[in-house]
Structure formats: C-alpha cells, structure tokens
Short mmCIF file of C-alpha atoms in Angstrom, two decimals:
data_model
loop_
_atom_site.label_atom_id
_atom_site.label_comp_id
_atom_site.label_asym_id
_atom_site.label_seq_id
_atom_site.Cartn_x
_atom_site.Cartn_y
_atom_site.Cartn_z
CA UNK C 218 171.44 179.03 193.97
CA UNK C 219 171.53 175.22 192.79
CA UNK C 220 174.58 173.23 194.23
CA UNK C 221 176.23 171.26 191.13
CA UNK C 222 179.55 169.67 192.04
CA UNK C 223 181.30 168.42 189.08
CA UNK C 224 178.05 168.50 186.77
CA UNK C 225 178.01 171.20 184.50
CA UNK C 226 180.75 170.63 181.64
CA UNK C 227 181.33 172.68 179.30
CA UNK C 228 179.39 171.38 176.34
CA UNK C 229 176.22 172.33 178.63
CA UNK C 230 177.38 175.93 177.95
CA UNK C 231 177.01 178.16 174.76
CA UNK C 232 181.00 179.13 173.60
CA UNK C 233 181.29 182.84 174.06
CA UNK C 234 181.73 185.32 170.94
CA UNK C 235 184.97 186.06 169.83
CA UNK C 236 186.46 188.91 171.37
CA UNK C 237 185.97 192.01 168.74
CA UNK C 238 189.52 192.40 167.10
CA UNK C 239 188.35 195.91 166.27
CA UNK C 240 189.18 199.24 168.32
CA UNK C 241 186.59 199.68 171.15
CA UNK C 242 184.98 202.73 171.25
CA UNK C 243 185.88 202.94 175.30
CA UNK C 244 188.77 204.04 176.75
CA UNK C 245 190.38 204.91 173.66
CA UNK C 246 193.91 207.09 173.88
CA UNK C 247 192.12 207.89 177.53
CA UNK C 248 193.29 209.67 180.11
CA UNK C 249 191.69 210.73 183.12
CA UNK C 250 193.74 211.84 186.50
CA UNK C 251 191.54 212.48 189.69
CA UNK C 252 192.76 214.37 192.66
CA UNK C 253 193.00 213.30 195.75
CA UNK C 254 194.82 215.40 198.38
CA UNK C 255 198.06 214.62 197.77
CA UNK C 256 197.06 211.22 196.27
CA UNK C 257 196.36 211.08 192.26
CA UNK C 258 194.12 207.64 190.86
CA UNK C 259 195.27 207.93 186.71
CA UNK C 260 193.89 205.57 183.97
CA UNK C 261 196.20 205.94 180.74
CA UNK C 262 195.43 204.79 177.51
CA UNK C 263 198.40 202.93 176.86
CA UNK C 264 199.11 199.36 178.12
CA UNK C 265 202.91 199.78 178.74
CA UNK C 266 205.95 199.94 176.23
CA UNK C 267 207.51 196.41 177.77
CA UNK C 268 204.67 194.61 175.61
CA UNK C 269 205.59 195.79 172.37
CA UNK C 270 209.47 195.18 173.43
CA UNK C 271 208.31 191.80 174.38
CA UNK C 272 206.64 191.36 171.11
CA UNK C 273 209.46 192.04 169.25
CA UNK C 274 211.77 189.79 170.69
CA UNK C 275 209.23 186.73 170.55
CA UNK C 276 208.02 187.65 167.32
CA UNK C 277 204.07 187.59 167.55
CA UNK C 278 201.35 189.52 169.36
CA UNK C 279 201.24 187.41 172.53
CA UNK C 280 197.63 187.61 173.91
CA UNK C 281 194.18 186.94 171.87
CA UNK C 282 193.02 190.46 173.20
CA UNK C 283 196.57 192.26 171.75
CA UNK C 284 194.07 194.79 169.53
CA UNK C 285 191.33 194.77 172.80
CA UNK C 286 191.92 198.44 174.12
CA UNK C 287 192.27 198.65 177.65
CA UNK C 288 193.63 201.10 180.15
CA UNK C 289 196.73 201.16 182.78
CA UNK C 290 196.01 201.63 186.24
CA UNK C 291 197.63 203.18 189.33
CA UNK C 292 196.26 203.82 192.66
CA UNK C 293 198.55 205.43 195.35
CA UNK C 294 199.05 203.86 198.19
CA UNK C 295 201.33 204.49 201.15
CA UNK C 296 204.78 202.87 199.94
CA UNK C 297 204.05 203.44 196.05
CA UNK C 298 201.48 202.53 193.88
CA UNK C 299 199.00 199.28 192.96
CA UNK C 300 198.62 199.19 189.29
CA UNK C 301 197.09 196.83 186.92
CA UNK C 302 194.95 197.12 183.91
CA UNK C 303 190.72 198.30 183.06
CA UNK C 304 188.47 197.06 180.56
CA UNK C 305 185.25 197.53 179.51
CA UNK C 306 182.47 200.02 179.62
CA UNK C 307 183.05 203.67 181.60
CA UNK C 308 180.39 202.87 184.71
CA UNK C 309 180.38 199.63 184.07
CA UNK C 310 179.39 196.95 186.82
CA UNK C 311 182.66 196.75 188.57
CA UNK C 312 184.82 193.32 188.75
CA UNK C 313 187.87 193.25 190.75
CA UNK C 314 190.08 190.16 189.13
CA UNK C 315 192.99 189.25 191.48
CA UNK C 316 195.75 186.70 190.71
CA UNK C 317 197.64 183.99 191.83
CA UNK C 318 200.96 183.48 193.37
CA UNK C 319 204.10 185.56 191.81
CA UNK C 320 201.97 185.83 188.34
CA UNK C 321 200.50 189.31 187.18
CA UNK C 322 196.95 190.55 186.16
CA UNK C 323 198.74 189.54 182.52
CA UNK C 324 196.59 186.61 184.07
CA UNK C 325 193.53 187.64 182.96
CA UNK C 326 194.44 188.69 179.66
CA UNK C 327 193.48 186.03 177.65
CA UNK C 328 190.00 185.26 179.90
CA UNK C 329 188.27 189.02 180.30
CA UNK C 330 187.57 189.81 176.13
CA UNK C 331 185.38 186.90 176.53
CA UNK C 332 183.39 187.88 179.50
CA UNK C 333 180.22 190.24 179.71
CA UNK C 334 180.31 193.68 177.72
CA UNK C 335 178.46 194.99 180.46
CA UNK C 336 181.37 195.04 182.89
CA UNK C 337 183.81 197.58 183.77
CA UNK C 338 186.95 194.68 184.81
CA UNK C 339 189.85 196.04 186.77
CA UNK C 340 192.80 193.24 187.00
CA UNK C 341 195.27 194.15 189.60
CA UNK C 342 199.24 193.18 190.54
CA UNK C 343 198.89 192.56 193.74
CA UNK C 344 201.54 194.22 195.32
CA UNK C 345 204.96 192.87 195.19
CA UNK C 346 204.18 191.52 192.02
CA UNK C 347 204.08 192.82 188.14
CA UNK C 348 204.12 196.20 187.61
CA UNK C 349 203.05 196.75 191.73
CA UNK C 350 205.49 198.69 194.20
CA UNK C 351 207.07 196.33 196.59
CA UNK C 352 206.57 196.63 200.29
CA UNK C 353 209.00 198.45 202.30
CA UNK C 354 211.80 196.95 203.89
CA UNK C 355 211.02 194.90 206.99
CA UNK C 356 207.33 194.36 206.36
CA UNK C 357 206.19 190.88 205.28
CA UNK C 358 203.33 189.76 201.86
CA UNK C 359 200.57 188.25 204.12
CA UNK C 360 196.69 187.70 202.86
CA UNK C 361 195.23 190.23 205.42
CA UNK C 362 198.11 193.17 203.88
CA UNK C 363 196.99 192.15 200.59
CA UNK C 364 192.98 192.65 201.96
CA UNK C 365 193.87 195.98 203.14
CA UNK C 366 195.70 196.44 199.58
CA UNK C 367 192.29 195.53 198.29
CA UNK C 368 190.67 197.84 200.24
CA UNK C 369 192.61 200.75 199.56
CA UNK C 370 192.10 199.88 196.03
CA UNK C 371 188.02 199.99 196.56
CA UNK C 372 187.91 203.13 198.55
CA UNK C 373 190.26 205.20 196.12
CA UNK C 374 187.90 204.12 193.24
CA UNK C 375 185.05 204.84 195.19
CA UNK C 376 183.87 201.18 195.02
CA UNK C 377 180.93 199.92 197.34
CA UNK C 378 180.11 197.38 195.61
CA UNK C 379 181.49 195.05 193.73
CA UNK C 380 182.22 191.54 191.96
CA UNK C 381 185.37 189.23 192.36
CA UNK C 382 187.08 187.26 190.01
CA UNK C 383 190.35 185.64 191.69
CA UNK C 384 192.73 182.25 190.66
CA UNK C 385 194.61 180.36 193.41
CA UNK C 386 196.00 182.76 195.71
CA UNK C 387 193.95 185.59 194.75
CA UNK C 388 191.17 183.43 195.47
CA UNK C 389 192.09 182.98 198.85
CA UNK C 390 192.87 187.06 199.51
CA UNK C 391 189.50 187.03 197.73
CA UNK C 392 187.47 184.89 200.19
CA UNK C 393 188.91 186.71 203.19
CA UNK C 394 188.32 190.13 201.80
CA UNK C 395 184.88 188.88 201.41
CA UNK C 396 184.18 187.13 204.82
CA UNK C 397 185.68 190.53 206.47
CA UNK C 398 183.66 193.00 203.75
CA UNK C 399 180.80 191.01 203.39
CA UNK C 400 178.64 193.67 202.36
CA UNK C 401 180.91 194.95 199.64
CA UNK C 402 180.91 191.97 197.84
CA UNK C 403 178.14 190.76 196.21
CA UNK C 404 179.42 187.60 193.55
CA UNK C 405 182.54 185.86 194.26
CA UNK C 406 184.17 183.51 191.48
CA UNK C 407 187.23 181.49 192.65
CA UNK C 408 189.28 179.80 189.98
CA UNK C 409 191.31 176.10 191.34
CA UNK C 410 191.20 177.68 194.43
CA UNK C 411 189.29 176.07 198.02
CA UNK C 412 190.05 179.74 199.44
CA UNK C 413 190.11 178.99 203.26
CA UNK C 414 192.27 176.10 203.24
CA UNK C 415 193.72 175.65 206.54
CA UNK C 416 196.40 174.49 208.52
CA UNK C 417 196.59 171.18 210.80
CA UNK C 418 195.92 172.71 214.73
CA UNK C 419 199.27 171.43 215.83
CA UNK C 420 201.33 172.18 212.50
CA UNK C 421 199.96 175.96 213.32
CA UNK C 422 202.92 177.33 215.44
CA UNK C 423 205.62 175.66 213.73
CA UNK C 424 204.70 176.62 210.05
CA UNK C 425 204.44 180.07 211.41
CA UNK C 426 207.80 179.85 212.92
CA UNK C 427 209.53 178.77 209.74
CA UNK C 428 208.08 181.17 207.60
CA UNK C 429 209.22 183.93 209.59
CA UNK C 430 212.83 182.93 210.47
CA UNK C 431 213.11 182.33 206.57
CA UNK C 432 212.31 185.95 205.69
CA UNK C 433 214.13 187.35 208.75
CA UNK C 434 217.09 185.49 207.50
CA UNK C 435 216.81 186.32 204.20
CA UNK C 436 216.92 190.05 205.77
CA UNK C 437 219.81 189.78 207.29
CA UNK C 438 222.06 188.65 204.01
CA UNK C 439 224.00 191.60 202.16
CA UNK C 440 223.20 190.27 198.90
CA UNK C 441 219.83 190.76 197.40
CA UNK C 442 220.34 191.99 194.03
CA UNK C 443 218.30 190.29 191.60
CA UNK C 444 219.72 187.61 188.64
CA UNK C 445 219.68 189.09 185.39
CA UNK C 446 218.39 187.39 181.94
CA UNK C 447 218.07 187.29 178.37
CA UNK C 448 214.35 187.17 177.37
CA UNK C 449 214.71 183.01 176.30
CA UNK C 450 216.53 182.66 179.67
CA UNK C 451 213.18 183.66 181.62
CA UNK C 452 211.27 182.21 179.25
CA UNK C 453 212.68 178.92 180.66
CA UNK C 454 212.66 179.45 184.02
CA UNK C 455 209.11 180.69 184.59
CA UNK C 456 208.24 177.81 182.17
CA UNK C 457 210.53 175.37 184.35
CA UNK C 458 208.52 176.76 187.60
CA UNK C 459 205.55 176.82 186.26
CA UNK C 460 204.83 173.50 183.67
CA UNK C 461 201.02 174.32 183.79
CA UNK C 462 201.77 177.57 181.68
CA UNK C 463 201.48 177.18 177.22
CA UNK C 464 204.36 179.27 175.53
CA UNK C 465 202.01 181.96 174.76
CA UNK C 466 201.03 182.07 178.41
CA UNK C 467 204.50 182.27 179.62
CA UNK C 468 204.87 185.56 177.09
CA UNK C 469 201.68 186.74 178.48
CA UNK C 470 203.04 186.95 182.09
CA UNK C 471 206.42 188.28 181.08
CA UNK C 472 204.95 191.20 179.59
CA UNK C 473 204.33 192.21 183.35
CA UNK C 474 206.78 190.03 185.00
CA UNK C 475 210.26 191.51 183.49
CA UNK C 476 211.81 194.70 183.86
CA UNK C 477 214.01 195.71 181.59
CA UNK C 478 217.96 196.64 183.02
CA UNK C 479 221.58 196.84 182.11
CA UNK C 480 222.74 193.90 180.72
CA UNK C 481 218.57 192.09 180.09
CA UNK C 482 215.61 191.72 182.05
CA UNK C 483 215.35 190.67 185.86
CA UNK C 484 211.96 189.38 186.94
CA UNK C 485 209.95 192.44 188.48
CA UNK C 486 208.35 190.70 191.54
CA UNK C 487 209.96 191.28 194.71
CA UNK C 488 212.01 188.25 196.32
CA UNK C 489 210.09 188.19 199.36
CA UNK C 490 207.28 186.68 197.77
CA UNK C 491 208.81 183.76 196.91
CA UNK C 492 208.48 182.80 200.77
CA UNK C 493 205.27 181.16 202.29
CA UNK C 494 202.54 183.65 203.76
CA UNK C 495 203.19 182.86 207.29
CA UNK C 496 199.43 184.03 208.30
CA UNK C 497 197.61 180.46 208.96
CA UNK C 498 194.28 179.57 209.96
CA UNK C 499 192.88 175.95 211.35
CA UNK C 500 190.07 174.16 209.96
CA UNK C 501 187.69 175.81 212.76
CA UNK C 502 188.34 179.09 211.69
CA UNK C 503 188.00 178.30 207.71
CA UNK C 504 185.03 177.29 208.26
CA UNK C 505 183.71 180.03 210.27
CA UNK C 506 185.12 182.57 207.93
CA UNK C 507 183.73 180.75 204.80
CA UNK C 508 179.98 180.97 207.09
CA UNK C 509 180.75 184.90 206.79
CA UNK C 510 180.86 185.24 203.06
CA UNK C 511 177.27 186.50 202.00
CA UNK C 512 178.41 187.17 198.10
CA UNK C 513 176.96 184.46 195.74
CA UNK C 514 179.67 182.11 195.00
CA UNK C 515 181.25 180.26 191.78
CA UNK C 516 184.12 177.87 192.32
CA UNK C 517 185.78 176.27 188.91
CA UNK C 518 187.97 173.48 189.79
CA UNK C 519 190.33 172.05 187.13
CA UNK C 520 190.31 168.38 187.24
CA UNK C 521 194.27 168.51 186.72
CA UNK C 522 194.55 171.65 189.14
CA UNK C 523 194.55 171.84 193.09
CA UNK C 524 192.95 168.60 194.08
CA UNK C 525 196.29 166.96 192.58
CA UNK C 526 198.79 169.48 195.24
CA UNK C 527 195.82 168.99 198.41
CA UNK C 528 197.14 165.35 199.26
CA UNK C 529 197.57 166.02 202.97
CA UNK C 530 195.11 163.89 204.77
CA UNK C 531 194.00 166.12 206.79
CA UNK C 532 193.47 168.82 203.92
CA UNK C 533 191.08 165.91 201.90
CA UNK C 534 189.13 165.85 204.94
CA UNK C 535 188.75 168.87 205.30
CA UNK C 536 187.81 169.52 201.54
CA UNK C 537 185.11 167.19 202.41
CA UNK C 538 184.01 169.10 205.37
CA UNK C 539 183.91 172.20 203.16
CA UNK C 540 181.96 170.80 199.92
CA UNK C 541 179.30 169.99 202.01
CA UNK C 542 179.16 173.65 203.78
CA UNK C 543 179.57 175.00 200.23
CA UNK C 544 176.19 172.96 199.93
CA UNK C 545 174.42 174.22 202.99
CA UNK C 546 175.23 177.89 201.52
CA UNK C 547 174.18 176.87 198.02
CA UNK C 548 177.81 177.38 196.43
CA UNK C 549 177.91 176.73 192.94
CA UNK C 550 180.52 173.88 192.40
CA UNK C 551 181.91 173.17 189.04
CA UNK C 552 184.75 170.96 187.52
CA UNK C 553 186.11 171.70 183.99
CA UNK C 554 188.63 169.90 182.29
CA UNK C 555 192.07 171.39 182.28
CA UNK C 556 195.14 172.63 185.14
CA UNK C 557 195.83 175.01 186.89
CA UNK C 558 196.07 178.11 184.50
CA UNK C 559 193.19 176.74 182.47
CA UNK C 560 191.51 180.46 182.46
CA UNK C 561 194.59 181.43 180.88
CA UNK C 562 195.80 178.73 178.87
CA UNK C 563 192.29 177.93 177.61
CA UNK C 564 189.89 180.53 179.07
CA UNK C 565 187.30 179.28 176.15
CA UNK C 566 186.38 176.55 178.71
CA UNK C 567 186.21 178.81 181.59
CA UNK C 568 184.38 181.72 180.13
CA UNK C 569 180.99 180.46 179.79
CA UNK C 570 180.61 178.80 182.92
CA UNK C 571 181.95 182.75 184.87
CA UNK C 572 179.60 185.12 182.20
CA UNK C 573 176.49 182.68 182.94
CA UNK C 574 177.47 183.27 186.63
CA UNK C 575 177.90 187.08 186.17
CA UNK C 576 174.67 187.88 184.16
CA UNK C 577 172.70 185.73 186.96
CA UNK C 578 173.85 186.79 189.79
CA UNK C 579 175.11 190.12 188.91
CA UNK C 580 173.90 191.84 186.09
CA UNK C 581 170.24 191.31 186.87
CA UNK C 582 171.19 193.55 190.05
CA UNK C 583 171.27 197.42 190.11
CA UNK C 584 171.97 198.43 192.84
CA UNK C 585 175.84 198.55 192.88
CA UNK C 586 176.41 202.57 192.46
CA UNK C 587 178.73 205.01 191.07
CA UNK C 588 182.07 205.04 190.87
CA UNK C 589 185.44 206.36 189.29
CA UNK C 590 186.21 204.04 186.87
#
C-alpha cells in the first residue's frame, strides 16, 4: 500500500451517493433467533422505542439514516448481553465498527449509509456503554476485557474474518484485538486515533496505581445511584463534556445513551467508565504490538482532533517514532479537515476516503467466509 501522510484531501475523492431514503429491501421487520446451548444471538427488526421517544421530545428525526432500516443486536455473554445495531446486505462482507470513549454505536449512525452496499456493518456498545450490560461488580473496563468482548462477539457470529472500523478508543481496543488476532483481521480503519499510544516507562507504575485506588474507592462509597435528568438537561451536559459534538450529534448519542426512569432519563453507561483504563503499555511495547498487526491499515486524523490532546513530549516523540513505522509497514496516513467526531458530525468528509479503502483492500478479497449475520 502507498504511504500518504496528510496528502489526500478530500476534494481528491468522489462524494459518496446519498444514502437511499427509501425502505431497503434487507432486514426488513426481520427477525432471526439462533440457538446456542443455553445462549440465543437475535437480530430484531426494530431499532429501539427510546428513538422515537427521543424524537418526540426534540422534535425532528435525528440521524440522516432515520428511514435506513437496520437491525438490533444482542449477543449473550457471561454477565448479560453486547448489543448494538446491523446494516447492510444478509452475508455481507463483515465490518465490526467499535466506538469511542462513553459514546454508543449511535456513533456510526450518521457515517455507515454512506459506506459500501456490499457490506454487512455491525456497530457495537461496547460494554458498559449504550444499550450494553455493565460488568459485574468488582471487575474493572480495561482494553484487553473489551478484546475478549470482541472476541466473544466474533465467535458467537461465527466470524473468521473480518474488517474494523473503530474512533478513538475503539481504535485502540481495535489495534490490540488486531495485533493479538492477527489473522482474523484483514483491514483495519482507525478514526483520530494513534491506537498504541503509550505510557512514559517511569509514569507506568504510578498511573496504574491511581487508576486503581480511584475505582476501588469509588467501590467502597454507599452511594452510587445515578443523577437523574430532563432530556434538555443531558442535552447540556453531554454537549458541555463533549464541545466537539453538533446538536444533532448530541441527539444521535442520546438515543443510546439515556434510559428512561421515574422522574426522566439517567445516562445508561455505567459509572465505572468514567475512570481511566488502568492497563498501560510503554513505547517498546507499542511498537512491538503495532509490528504484529498484519491487517491493511487506514488511519484518518482530524487536523482539530488528537494531535491537539497528544502534547506530552514524550507522546510527540513517540508519534514520530510511530509515523515512520506506519511507513515501514506501508500504513495509509491521511489528514482531513475537521475534530474529533468528524465521522459523525460530518461523515461526508470521512466516507470517501474509508469506502475507497474498503473496496481496495477488502472487497476485491473473497475469501472471508460464512457467517450468521
């Protein structure tokens, strides 16, 4: 693959076709349930009655794909369930799309109806977030617990092979899945995300330390119950914690980010999360796990996103260091204009750039199997 850091805008790339506003003729009023043991994998037809509560109370349908059918998802897993959302094609190629910190697949909402036809896209809540079961008591969100979350995910839909499309901290569960199942994955896109960025060497012990006496603490206190809002209230708040978000983003998260209880809506992801993953790796190891990854890779940097949080001097350097191993593996680099959430807020300038990627590196390939979706 041709290295290009930073030099393919978007005008180089044809603007995708409108999503189709009409009904698909996939997954329509679908249901399928398929037993396994004890365990049951279910794809409904319906998204989920909190959208259309959502859309009344803000007034509008909230996503550009509000008429694009797609199915609900639930896989069992151990404490609960993972669920998320399906589009596309039955037997489609499959496309895992995993999100970033203490958003929802919602995520991907706005970005997916403008991707490949060809694809059969499964967005996930990781768990602990969105629609997702929380973890039990006493166990802690790390990156490799949401790999084996991942994996679970892959083996209940029977999926040997597949594609990645991940933002910011999905990214990073993304690249690690994919340096540890390297022959699962075969393209890898990472959205304003430098997936294995590490930790200073002597910082190591002491983050560590503080991330786990914060959540032991927070075990300890009596107290846990969650605030409640009205709709505008959390409006403001994720809007207030999260300034890259539009207005119409914001209502596309909350359609998966609320609950509904007495007296409002409390936000659905599960406290914990809010503390820092206390799993940390040094610069050594990033690089040796990014030399694992064999999947072809796309990273989309937002010239207002990550590079303006990665101040650290020691995390420039290393973003040096890795540019120029993303260039020994012939990484495709690319800079768009934008923040953060710009697949969400403006997935129009992100789209091209990830189908081009897709029908080169994926959809010219066969050999990717069978599966349940």
């Amino acid at each position: 693959m041709a290295l290009s850091l930073g030099k393919i805008s978007t005008e180089q790339q044809a603007l995708p076709e409108k999503p189709n506003r009409g009904k698909s003729k996939h997954n329509s009023n679908k249901e399928v349930t398929l037993d396994r043991g004890r365990d049951v994998f279910r794809a409904s037809g319906s998204c989920g009655e909190m959208r259309a509560l959502l859309q009344t109370l803000h007034g509008a349908t909230s996503t550009a794909m509000a008429e694009e059918v797609c199915s609900d998802l639930s896989v069992p897993v151990p404490w609960g369930h993972i669920r998320g959302r399906v589009w596309g094609p039955d037997h489609g190629r499959p496309v895992l799309c995993l999100h970033g910190w203490a958003d929802n697949c919602g995520a991907f909402n706005t970005l997916i109806p403008l991707l490949p036809k060809e694809c059969r896209y499964v967005a996930l809540d990781l768990s602990g977030h969105g629609l997702s079961s929380h973890r039990p008591p006493g166990d802690f969100y790390s990156y490799p617990a949401y790999v084996a979350d991942i994996r679970r995910v892959a083996d209940a839909l029977q999926l040997r092979k597949f594609s990645i499309i991940s933002h910011s901290m999905g990214a990073e569960i993304a690249a690690l899945f994919s340096a540890l199942y390297p022959e699962m994955v075969d393209a890898l896109v990472l959205l304003d995300s430098y997936a294995f960025l590490p930790t200073d060497s002597k910082e190591l012990s002491k983050v560590m330390r503080k991330g786990m006496d914060e959540i032991l603490q927070f075990e300890n206190k009596t107290e846990d119950k969650k605030r409640v809002y009205t709709y505008e209230k959390a409006v403001e708040r994720l809007s207030a914690a999260n300034p890259t978000l539009t207005e119409q983003s914001v209502h596309i998260l909350l359609e998966r980010g609320l609950v509904q209880v007495e007296g409002g809506f409390a936000f659905s992801r599960d406290l914990r999360v809010n503390f820092k993953n206390i799993w940390r790796i040094s610069s050594e190891q990033s690089l040796e796990m990014q030399s694992r990854v064999q999947a072809s890779v796309l990273l989309v940097l937002a010239e207002k996103g990550i590079n303006r949080i990665c101040f650290h001097p020691t995390q420039r350097k290393f973003i040096s260091t890795l540019l120029h191993g993303l260039q020994d593996q012939n990484y495709t680099v690319v800079t768009v204009p934008g923040d953060h959430h710009v697949h969400l807020n403006e997935p129009e300038v992100v789209a091209p750039i990830v189908s081009d990627f897709l029908r080169n590196k994926v959809l010219s390939q066969s050999n990717y199997g069978r599966h349940k979706l």
